[in-house]
Coordinates of C-alpha atoms (C1' of nucleotides) in Angstrom, one line a residue:
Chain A
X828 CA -44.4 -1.9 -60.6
X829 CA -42.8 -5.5 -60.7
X830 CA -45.0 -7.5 -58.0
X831 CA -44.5 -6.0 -54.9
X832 CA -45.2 -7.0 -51.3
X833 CA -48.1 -8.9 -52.1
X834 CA -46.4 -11.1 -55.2
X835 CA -43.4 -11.4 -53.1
X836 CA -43.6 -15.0 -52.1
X837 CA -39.7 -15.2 -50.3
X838 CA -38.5 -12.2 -48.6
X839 CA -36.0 -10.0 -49.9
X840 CA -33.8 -10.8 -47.1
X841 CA -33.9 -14.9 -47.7
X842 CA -32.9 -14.4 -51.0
X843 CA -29.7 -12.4 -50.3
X844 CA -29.3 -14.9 -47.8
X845 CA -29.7 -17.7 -50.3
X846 CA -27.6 -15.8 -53.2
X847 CA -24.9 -14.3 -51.1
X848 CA -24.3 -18.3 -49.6
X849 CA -23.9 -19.6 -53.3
X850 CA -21.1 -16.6 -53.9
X851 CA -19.4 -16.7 -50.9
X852 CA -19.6 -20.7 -51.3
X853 CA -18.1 -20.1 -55.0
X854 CA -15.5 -17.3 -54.7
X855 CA -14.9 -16.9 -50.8
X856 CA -16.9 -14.2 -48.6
X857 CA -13.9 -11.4 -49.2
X858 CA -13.6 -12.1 -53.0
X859 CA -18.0 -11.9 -53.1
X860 CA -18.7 -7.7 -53.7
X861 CA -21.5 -6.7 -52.2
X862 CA -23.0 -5.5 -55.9
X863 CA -22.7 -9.5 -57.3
X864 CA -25.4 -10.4 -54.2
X865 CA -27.1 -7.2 -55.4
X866 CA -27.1 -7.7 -58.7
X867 CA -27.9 -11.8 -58.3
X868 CA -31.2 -10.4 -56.2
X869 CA -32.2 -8.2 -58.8
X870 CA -32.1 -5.4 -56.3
X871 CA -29.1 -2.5 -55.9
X872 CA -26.3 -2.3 -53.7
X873 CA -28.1 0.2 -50.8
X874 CA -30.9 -2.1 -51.0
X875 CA -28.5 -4.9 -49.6
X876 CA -27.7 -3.1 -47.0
X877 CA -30.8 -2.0 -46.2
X878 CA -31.6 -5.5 -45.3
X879 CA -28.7 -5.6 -43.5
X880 CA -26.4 -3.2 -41.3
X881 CA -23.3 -4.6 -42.9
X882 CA -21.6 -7.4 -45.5
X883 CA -20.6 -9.2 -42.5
X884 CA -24.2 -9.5 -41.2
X885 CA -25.1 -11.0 -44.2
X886 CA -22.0 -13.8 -43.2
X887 CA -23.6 -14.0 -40.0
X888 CA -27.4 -14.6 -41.7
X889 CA -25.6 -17.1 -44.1
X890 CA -23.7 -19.3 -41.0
X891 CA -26.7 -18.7 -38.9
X892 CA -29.1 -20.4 -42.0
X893 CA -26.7 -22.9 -42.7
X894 CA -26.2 -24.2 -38.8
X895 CA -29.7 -23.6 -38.2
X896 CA -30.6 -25.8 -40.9
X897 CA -28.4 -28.5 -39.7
X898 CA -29.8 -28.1 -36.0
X899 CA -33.3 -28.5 -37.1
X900 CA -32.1 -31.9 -39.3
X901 CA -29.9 -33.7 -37.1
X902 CA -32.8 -34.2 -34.4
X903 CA -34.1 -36.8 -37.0
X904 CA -31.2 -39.3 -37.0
X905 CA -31.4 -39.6 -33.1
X906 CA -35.4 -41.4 -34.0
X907 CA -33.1 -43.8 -36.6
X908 CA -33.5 -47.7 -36.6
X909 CA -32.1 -49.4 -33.5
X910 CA -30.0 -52.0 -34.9
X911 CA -26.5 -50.7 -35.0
X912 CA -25.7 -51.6 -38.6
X913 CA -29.2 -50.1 -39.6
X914 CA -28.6 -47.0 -37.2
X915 CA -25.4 -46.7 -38.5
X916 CA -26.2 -46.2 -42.6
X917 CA -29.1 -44.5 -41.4
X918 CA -26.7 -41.5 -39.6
X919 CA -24.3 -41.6 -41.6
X920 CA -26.7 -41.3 -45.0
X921 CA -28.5 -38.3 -43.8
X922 CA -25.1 -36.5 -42.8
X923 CA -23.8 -37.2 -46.1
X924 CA -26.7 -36.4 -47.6
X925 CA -27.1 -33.2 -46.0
X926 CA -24.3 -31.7 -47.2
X927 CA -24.1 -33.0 -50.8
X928 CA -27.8 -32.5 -51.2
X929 CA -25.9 -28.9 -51.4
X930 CA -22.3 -28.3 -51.9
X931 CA -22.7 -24.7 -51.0
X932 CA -22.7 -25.6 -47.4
X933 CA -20.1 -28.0 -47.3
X934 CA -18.3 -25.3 -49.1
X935 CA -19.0 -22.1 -47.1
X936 CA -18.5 -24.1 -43.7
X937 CA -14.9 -25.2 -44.8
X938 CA -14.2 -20.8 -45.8
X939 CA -15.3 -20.4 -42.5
X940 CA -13.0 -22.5 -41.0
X941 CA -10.0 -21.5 -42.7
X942 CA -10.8 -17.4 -42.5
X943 CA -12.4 -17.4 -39.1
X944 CA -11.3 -20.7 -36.9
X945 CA -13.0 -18.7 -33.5
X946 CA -16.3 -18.3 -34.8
X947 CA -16.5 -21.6 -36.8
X948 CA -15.4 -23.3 -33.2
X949 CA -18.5 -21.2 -31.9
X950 CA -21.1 -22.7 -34.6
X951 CA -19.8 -26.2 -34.1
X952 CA -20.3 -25.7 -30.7
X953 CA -23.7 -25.4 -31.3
X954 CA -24.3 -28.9 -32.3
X955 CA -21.8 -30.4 -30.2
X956 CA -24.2 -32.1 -28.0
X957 CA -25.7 -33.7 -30.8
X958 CA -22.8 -34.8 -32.2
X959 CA -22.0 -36.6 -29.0
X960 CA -25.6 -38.3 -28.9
X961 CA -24.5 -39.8 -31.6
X962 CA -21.4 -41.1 -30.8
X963 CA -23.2 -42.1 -28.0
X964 CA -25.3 -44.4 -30.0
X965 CA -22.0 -45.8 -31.5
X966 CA -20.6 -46.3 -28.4
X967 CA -23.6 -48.4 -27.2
X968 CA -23.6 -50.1 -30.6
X969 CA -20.6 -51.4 -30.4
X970 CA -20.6 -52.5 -26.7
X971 CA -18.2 -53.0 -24.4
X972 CA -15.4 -54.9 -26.5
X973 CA -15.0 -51.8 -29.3
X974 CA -12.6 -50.2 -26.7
X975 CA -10.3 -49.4 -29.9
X976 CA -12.7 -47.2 -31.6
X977 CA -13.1 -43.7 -29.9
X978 CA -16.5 -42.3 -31.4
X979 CA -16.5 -38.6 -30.2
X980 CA -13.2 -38.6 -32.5
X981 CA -15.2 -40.5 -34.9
X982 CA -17.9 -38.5 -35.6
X983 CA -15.5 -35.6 -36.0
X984 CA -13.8 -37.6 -38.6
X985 CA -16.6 -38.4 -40.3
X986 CA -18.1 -35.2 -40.5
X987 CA -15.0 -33.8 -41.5
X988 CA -14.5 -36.6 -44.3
X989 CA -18.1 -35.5 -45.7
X990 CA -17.6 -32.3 -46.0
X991 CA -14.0 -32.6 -47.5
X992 CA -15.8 -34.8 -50.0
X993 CA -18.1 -32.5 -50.7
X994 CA -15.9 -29.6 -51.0
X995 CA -13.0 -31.3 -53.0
X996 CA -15.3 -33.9 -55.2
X997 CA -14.7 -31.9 -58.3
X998 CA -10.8 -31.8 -58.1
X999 CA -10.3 -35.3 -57.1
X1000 CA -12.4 -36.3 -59.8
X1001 CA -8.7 -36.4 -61.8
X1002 CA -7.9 -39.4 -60.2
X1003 CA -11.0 -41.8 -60.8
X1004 CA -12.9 -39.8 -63.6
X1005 CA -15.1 -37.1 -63.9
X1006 CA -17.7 -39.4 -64.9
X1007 CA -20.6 -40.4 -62.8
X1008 CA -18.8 -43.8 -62.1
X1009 CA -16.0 -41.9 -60.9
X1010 CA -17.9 -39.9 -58.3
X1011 CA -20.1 -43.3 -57.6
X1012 CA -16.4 -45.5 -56.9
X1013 CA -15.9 -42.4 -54.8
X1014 CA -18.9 -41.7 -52.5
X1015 CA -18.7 -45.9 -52.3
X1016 CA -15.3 -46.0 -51.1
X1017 CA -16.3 -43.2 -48.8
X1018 CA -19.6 -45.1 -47.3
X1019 CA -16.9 -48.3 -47.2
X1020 CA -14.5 -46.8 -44.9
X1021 CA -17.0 -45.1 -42.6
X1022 CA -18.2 -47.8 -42.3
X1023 CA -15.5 -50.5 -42.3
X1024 CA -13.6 -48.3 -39.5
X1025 CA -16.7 -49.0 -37.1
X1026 CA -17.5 -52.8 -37.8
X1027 CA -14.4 -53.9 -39.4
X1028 CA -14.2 -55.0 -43.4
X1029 CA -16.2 -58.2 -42.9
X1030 CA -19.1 -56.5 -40.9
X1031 CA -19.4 -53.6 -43.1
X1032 CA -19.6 -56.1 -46.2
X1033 CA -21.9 -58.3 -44.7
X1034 CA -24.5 -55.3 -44.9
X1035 CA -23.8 -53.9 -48.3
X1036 CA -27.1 -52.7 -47.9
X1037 CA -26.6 -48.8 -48.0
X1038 CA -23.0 -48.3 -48.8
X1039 CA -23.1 -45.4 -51.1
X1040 CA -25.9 -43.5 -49.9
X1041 CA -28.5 -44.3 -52.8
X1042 CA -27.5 -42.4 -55.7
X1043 CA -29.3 -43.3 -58.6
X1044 CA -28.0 -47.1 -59.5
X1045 CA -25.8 -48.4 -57.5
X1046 CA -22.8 -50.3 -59.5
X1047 CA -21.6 -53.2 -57.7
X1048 CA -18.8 -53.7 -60.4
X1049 CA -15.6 -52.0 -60.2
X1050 CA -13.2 -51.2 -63.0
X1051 CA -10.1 -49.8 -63.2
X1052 CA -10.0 -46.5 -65.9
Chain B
X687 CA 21.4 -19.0 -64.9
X688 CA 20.8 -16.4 -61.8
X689 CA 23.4 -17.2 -59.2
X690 CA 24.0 -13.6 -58.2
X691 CA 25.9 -12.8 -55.3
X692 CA 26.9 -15.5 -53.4
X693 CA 26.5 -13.1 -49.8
X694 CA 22.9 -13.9 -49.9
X695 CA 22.2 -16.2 -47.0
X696 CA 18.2 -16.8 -48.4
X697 CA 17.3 -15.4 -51.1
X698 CA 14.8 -12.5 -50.7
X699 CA 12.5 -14.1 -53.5
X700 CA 12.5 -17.3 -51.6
X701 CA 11.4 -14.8 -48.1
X702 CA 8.8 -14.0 -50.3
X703 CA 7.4 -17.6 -50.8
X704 CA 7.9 -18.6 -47.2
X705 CA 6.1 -15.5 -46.1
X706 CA 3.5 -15.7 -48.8
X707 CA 2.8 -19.2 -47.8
X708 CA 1.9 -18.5 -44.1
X709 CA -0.2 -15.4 -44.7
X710 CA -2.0 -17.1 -47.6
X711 CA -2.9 -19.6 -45.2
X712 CA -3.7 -17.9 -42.6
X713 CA -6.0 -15.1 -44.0
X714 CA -6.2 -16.5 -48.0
X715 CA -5.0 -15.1 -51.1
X716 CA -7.1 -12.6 -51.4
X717 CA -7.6 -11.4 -48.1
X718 CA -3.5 -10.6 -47.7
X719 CA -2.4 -7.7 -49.2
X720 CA 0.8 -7.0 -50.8
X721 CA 1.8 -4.8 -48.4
X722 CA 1.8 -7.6 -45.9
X723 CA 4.2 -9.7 -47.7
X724 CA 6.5 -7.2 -47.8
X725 CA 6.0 -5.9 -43.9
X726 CA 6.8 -9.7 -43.7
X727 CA 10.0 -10.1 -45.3
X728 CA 11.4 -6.3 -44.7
X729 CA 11.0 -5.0 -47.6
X730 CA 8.7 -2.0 -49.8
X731 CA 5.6 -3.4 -51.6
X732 CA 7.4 -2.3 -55.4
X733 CA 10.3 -4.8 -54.1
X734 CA 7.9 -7.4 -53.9
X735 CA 7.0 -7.0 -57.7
X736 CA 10.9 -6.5 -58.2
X737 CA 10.9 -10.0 -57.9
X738 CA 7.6 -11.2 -58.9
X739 CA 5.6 -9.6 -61.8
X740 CA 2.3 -9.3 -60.2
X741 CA 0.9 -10.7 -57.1
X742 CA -0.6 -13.5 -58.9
X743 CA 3.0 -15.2 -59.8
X744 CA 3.9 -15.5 -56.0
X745 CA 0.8 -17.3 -55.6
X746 CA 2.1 -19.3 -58.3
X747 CA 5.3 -19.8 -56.7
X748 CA 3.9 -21.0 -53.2
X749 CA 1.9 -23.6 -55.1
X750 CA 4.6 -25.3 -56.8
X751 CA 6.9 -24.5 -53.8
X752 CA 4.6 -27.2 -52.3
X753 CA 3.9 -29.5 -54.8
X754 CA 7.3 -29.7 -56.2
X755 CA 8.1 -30.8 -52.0
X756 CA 5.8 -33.0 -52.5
X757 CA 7.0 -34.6 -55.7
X758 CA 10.1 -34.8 -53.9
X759 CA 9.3 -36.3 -50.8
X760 CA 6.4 -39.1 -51.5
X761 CA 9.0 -41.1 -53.4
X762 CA 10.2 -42.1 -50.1
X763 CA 7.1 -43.9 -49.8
X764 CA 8.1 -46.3 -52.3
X765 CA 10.8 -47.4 -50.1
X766 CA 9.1 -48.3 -47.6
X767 CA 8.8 -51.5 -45.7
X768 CA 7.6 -54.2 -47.8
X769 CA 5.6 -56.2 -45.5
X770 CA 1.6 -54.9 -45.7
X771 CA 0.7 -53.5 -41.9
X772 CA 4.4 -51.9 -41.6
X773 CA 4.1 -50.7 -45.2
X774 CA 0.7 -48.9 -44.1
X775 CA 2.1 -47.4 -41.4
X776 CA 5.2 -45.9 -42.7
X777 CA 3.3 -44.6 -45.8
X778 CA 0.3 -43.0 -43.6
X779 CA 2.8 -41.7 -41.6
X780 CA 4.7 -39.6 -44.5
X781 CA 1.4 -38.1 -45.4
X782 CA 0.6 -37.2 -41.9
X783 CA 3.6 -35.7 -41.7
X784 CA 3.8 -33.8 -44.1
X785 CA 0.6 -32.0 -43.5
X786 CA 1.2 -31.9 -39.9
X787 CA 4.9 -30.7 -40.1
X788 CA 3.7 -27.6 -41.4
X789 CA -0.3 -26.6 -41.3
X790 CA 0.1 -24.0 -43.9
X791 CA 0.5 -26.5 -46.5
X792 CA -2.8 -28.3 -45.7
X793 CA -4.5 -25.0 -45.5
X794 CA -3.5 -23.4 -48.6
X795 CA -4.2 -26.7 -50.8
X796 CA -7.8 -26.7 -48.8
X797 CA -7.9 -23.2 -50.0
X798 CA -6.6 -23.3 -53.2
X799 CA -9.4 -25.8 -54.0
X800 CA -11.8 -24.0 -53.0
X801 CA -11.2 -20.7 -54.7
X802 CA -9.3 -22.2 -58.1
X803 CA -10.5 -26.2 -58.5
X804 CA -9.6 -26.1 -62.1
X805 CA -6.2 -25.2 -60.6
X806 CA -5.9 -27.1 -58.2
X807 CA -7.2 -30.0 -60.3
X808 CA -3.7 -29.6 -62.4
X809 CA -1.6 -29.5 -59.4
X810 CA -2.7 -32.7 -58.2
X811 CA -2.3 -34.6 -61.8
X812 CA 1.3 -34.1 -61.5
X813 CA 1.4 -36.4 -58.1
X814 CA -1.9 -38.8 -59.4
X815 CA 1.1 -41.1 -60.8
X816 CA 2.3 -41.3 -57.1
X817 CA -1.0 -41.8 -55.6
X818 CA -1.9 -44.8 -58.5
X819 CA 1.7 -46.3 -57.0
X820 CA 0.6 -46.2 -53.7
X821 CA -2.6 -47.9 -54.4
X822 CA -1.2 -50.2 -56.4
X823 CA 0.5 -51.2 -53.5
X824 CA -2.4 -51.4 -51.3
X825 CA -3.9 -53.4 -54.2
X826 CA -1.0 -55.9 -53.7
X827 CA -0.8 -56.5 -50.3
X828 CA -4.7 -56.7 -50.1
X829 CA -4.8 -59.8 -52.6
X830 CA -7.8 -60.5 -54.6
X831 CA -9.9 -61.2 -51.5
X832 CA -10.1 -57.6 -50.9
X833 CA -12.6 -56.8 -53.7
X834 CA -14.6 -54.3 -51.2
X835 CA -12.0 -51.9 -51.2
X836 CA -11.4 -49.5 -54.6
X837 CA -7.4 -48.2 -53.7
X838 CA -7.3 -46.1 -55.9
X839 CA -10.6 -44.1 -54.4
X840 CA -9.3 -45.1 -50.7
X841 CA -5.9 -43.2 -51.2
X842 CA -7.6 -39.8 -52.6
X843 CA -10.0 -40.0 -49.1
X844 CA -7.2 -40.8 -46.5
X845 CA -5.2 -37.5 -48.3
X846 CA -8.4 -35.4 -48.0
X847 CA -8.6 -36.9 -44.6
X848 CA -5.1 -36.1 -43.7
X849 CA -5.8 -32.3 -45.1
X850 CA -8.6 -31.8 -43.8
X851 CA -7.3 -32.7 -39.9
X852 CA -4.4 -30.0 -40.6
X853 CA -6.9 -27.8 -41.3
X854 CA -9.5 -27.8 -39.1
X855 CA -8.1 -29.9 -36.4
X856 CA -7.7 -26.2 -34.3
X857 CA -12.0 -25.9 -34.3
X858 CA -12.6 -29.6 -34.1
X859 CA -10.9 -29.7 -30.9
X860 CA -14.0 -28.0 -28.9
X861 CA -15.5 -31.4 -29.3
X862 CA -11.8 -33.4 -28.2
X863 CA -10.8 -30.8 -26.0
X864 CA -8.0 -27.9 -26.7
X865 CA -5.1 -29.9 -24.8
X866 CA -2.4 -32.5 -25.6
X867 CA -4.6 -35.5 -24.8
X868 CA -7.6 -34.1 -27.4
X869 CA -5.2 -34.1 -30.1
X870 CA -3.5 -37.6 -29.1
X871 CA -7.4 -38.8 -29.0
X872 CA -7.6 -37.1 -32.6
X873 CA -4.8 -38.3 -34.1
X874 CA -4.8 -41.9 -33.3
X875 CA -8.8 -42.0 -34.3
X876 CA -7.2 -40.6 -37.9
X877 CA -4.6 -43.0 -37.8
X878 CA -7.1 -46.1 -36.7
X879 CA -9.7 -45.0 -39.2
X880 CA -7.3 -45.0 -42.3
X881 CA -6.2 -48.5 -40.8
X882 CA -9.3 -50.3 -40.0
X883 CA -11.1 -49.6 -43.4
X884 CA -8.1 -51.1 -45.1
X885 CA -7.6 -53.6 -42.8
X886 CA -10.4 -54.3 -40.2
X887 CA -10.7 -53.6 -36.8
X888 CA -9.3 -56.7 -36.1
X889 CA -6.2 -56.4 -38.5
X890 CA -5.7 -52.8 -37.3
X891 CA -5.9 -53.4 -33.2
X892 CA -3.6 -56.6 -33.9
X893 CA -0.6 -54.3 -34.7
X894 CA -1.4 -51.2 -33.0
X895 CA 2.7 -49.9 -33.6
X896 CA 2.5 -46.6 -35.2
X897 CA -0.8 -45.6 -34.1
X898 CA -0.5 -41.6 -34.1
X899 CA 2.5 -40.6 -36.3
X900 CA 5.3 -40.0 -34.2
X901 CA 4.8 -36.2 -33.5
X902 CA 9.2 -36.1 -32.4
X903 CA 9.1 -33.6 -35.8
X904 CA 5.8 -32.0 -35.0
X905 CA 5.3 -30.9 -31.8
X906 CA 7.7 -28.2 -31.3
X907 CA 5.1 -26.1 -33.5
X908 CA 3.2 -23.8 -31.8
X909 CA 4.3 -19.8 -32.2
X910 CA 3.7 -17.7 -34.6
X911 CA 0.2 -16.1 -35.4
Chain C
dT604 C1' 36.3 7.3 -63.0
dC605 C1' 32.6 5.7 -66.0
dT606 C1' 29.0 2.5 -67.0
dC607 C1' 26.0 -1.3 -66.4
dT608 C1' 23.2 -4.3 -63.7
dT609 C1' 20.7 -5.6 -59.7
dC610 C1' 18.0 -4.5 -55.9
dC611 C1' 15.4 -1.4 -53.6
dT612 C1' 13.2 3.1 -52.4
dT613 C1' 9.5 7.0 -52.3
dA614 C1' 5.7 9.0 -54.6
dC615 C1' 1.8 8.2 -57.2
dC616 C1' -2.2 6.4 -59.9
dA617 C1' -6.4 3.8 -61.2
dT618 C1' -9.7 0.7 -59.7
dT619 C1' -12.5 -1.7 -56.6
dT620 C1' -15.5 -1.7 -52.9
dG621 C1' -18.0 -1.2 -48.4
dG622 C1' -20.8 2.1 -46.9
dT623 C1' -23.5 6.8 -46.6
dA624 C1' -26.8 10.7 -48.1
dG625 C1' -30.7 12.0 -49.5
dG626 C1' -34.7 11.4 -52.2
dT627 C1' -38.9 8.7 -54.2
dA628 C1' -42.7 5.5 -54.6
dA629 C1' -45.6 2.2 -52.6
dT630 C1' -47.8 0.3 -48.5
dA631 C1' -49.8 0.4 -43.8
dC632 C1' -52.1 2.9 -40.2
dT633 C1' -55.3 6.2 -38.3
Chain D
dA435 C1' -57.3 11.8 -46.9
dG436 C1' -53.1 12.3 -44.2
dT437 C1' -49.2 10.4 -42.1
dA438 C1' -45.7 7.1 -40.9
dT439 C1' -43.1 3.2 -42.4
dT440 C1' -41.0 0.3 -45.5
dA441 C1' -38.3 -0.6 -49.5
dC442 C1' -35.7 0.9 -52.8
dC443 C1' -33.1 4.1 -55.9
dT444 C1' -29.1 7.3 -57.9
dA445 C1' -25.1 9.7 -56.7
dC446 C1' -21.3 9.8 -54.0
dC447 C1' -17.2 9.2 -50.8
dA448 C1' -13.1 7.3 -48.4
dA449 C1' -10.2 3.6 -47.8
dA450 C1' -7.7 -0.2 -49.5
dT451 C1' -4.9 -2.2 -52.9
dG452 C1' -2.4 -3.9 -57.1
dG453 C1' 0.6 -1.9 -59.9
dT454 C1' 3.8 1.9 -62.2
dA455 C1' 7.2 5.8 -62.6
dA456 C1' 11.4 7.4 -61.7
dG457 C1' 15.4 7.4 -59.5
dG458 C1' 19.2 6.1 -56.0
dA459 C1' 22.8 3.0 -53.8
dA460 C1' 26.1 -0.6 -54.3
dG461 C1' 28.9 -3.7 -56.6
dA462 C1' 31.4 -5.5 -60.8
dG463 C1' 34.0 -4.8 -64.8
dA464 C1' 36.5 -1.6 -67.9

DNA sequence: TCTCTTCCTTACCATTTGGTAGGTAATACT
DNA sequence: AGTATTACCTACCAAATGGTAAGGAAGAGA
């Protein structure tokens, strides 16, 4: 029948994987019936769960995907440019980046940490060292006179401000627009005060170089709606 | 119209909200069954609906419970000091502290976006007219030299930023630390981030006053799980 | 006392849903 | 070919859960 093992390009598994994140992203992991991932995989409910022993190992496979993504990507922002200002849109693009590239992430990570705090302190935990070899980078950026900014709280922050962003894009929108220069004043203003917290307003203007990370035109004008 | 009898201390339908809030928060809307609210307040499940028609209108009634708190209390903000650095304190501060004050707010807004943004997208029109005031007051005490920074854009992060540290300051701290100091550490990088982009570094360190936000009202919040 | 209203109870129902049983067809192995 | 394994199916079950039915206690007003 329909192509079997040898057609079968992605496994079975990675696609419930991949569906199942999507739902649980959308409607929450205890509000996401097993038959919806069935039925989005084109397979029946058993067949789920022959994949897997339970529903929650597929919330396992999905945090496990998701964090081992992120692990294998953040390695790349510690071989950045070694300027700080450079260094510093560098980092912070490919963080932002990685999470609105796909709001399903930003969106399953912030379930996790309202339904299951423990584990979700667990998974961060994972990347904690990285996280502080990059504030270490800040830390050494900035020298010895930045003794106001404290960057292991900073790179929480940050993180924490991207994936709000990501997560709460679409309801915020009521403020400055649903249109794409809405969500451009937005991720700009977002870049801006990254940005502006570390160098300070007139260092972070100086370098307008990669403020909003690159959408598709960058609008320097600003209107009000 | 309903007054009723006068020997009721609180009202059981207002039990129900209180309760309704915290599990909501804690465990989500869908994830807390009736049953729960009712074990919570004393009561049978079929009470519940005595005073609620289904399930759904107490989620209804937590929402506005918070936002019609909210309407009330960010007019206080307009009050507020007049010069620019002491007005950005004391307004930060009332948005602090009103997410920090009580957890469950910031967590069932962070979840209420996430499971109904079209929702949650109407909620927060009713306060946009109070956000626009507040950055219209930022605007002002900028001046025109401050064309890097979109208010308007800046006030909708710093309350995502704000929400988001309710929420998931409890994970975030196995980078800070669990203890007092992790959270002071937390706190005043919040506090110094929502400064410096608005001000500078250098505007921010030179009036370092009201750094974290006065936790007097705060602290004594800890029981209860 | 009788009646009406409000608040609340126990019993119950219908649906949803995670998970299991047992069987079948295709593939891999020998 | 013969056998074991993998992948999947239909049918089913037990638990959880939102909501309903029906009625009882308590107070107010007559």
């Amino acid at each position: 029948m329909v192509g079997t093992t040898a057609a079968r390009r992605v496994s079975v598994r990675d696609q419930v994987v991949a569906e199942a994140t999507r739902l649980f992203a959308a409607s929450g992991f205890g509000a996401t019936p097993l038959q919806d991932i069935a039925d989005a995989v084109g397979i029946s409910k058993p067949a789920v769960l022959h994949h897997f022993p339970s529903k929650e190992h597929i919330r396992l496979g999905v945090m496990e995907a998701i964090f081992a993504h992120w692990r294998e990507q953040l390695p790349r922002l510690l071989l950045s440019a070694t300027e700080s200002h450079a260094r510093f849109d560098s980092v912070f693009g490919e963080v932002y980046r990685f999470f609105a590239a796909n709001p399903d992430r930003a969106r399953f990570v912030a379930r996790e940490v309202l339904d299951r705090p423990a584990q979700a302190r667990a998974m961060l935990g994972t990347i904690v060292p990285m996280l502080r070899g990059i504030a270490g980078y800040i830390r050494a950026g900035l020298g010895e006179k930045a003794d106001d900014v404290d960057p292991d709280a900073y790179v929480i922050h940050i993180m924490q401000l991207v994936i709000s962003a990501s997560t709460m894009a679409d309801v915020t929108s009521v403020m400055l627009g649903d249109g794409a220069e809405g969500r451009a004043r937005y991720d700009r203003e977002l870049a801006r005060i990254a940005k502006a917290s570390l160098f300070g307003r007139r260092g972070a203007r100086a370098r307008e170089t990669a403020s909003p990370p690159s959408k598709k035109s960058a609008k320097p004008r600003r209107r009000r709606a």
